[in-house]
Short mmCIF file of C-alpha atoms in Angstrom, two decimals:
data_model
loop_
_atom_site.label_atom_id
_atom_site.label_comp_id
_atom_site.label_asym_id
_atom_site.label_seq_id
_atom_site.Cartn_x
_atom_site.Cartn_y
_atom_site.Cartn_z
CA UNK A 1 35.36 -20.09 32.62
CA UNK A 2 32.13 -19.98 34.33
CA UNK A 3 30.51 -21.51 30.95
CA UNK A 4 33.28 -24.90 31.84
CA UNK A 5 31.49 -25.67 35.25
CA UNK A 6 28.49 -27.88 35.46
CA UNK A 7 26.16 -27.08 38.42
CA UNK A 8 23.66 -29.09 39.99
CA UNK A 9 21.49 -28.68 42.77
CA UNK A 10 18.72 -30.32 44.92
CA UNK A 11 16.66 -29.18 47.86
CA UNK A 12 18.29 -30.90 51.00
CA UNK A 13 15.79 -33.17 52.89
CA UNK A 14 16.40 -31.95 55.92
CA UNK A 15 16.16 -28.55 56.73
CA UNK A 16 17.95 -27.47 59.90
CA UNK A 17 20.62 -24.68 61.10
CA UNK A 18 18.93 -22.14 58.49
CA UNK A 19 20.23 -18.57 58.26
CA UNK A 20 16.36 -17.40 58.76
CA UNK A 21 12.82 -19.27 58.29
CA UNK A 22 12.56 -18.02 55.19
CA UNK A 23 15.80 -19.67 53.51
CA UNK A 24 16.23 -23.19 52.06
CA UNK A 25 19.21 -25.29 51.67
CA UNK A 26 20.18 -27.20 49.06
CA UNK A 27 22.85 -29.65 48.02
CA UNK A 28 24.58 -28.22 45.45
CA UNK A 29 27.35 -29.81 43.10
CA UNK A 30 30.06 -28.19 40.27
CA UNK A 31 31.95 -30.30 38.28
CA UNK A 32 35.05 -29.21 36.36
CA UNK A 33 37.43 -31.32 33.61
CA UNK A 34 36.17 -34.96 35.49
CA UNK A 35 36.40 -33.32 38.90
CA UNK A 36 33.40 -32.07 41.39
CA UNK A 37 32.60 -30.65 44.81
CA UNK A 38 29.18 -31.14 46.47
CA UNK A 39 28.67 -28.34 49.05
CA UNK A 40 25.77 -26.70 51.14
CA UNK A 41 24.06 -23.94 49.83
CA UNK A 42 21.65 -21.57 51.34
CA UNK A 43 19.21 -19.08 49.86
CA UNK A 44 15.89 -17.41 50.20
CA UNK A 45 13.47 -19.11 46.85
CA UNK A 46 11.26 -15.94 47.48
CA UNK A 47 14.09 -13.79 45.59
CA UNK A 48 16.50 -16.46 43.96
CA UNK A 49 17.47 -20.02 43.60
CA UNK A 50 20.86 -21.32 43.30
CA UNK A 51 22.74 -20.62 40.78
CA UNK A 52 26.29 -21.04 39.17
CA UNK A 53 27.13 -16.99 39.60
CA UNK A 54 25.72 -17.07 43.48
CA UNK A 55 27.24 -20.45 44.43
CA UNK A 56 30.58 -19.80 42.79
CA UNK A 57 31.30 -16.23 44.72
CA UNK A 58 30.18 -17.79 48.09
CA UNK A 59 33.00 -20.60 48.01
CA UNK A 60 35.42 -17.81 46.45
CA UNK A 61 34.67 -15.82 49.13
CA UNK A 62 35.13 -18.67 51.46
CA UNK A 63 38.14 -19.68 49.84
CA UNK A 64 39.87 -16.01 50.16
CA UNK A 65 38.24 -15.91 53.78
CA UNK A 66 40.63 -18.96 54.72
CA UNK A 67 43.47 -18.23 52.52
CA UNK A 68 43.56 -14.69 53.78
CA UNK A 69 44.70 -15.99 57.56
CA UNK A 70 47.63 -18.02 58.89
CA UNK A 71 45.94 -19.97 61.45
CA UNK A 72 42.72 -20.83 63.33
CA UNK A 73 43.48 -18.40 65.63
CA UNK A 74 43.99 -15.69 63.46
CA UNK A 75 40.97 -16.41 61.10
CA UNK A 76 38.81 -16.65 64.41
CA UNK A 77 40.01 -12.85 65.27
CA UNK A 78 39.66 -11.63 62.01
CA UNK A 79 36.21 -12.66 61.53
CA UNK A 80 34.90 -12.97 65.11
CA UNK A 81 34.42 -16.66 65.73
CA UNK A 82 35.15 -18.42 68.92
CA UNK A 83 34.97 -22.01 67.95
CA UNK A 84 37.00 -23.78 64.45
CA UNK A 85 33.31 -24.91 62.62
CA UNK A 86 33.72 -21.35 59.89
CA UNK A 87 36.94 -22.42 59.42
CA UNK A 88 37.74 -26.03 58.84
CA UNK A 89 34.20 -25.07 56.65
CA UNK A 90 35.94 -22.22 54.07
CA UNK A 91 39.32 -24.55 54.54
CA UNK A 92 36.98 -27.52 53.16
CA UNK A 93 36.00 -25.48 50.59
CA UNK A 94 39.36 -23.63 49.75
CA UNK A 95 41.04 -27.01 49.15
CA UNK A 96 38.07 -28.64 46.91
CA UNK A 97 38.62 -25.08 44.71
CA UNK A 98 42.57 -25.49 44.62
CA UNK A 99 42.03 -28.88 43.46
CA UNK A 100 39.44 -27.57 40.71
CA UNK A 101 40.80 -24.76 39.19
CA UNK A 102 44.06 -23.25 39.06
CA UNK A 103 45.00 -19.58 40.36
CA UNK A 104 44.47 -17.90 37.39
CA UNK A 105 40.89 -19.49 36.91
CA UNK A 106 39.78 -18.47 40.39
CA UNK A 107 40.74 -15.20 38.97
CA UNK A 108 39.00 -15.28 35.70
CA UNK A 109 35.92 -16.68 37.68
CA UNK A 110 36.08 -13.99 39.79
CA UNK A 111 36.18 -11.70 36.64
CA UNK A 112 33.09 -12.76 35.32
CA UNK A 113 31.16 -12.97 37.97
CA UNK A 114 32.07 -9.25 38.79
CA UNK A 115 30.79 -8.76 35.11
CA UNK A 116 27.43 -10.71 36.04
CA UNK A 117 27.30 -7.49 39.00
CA UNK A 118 27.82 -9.17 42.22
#
């Protein structure tokens, strides 16, 4: 499944709001049967750029993040947030993957990247 998705990515011109000095973002892009998502993407280039493997589990793990909790509220408990940017961000992103692929190609995504060894 992984092999099906096109990814794309550029350095973002401006670089603000970065995890540490030594990360970069970048705009990064999948497309899938005619559709895409563009999403933000952060990494340190000293050890790795982006990649299809990387990018994929962080919006999975986004995804599940979101799908995993009823509400705001409870997704803000779970994970320790006191204000709603996290999640309307991994709700962003769990709708663009719904719309993408179905259930059982999350799944198989997951699969392989587990197979890759993240």
């Amino acid at each position: 499944m992984l092999n099906k998705i096109k990814f794309s990515y550029k350095e973002a011109k401006e670089q603000e709001n970065l995890f540490t000095p030594s990360h970069t973002l970048f705009k990064c892009k999948i497309k899938v049967d005619g559709l895409q998502y563009t999403f933000n993407y952060q990494c340190n280039t000293a050890h790795d750029t982006p990649n299809v493997c990387d990018c994929m589990y962080a919006l999975i793990s986004d995804m599940d993040c979101y799908d995993s909790c009823r509400d705001m509220e409870d997704f803000n408990f779970e994970f320790g947030y006191l204000d709603d940017k996290a999640y309307k961000a991994c709700k962003k992103t769990s709708k663009a993957l719904h719309r993408l692929f179905t259930d059982d190609e999350i799944y198989q995504i997951t699969e392989e990247i587990t197979e890759e060894g993240l």
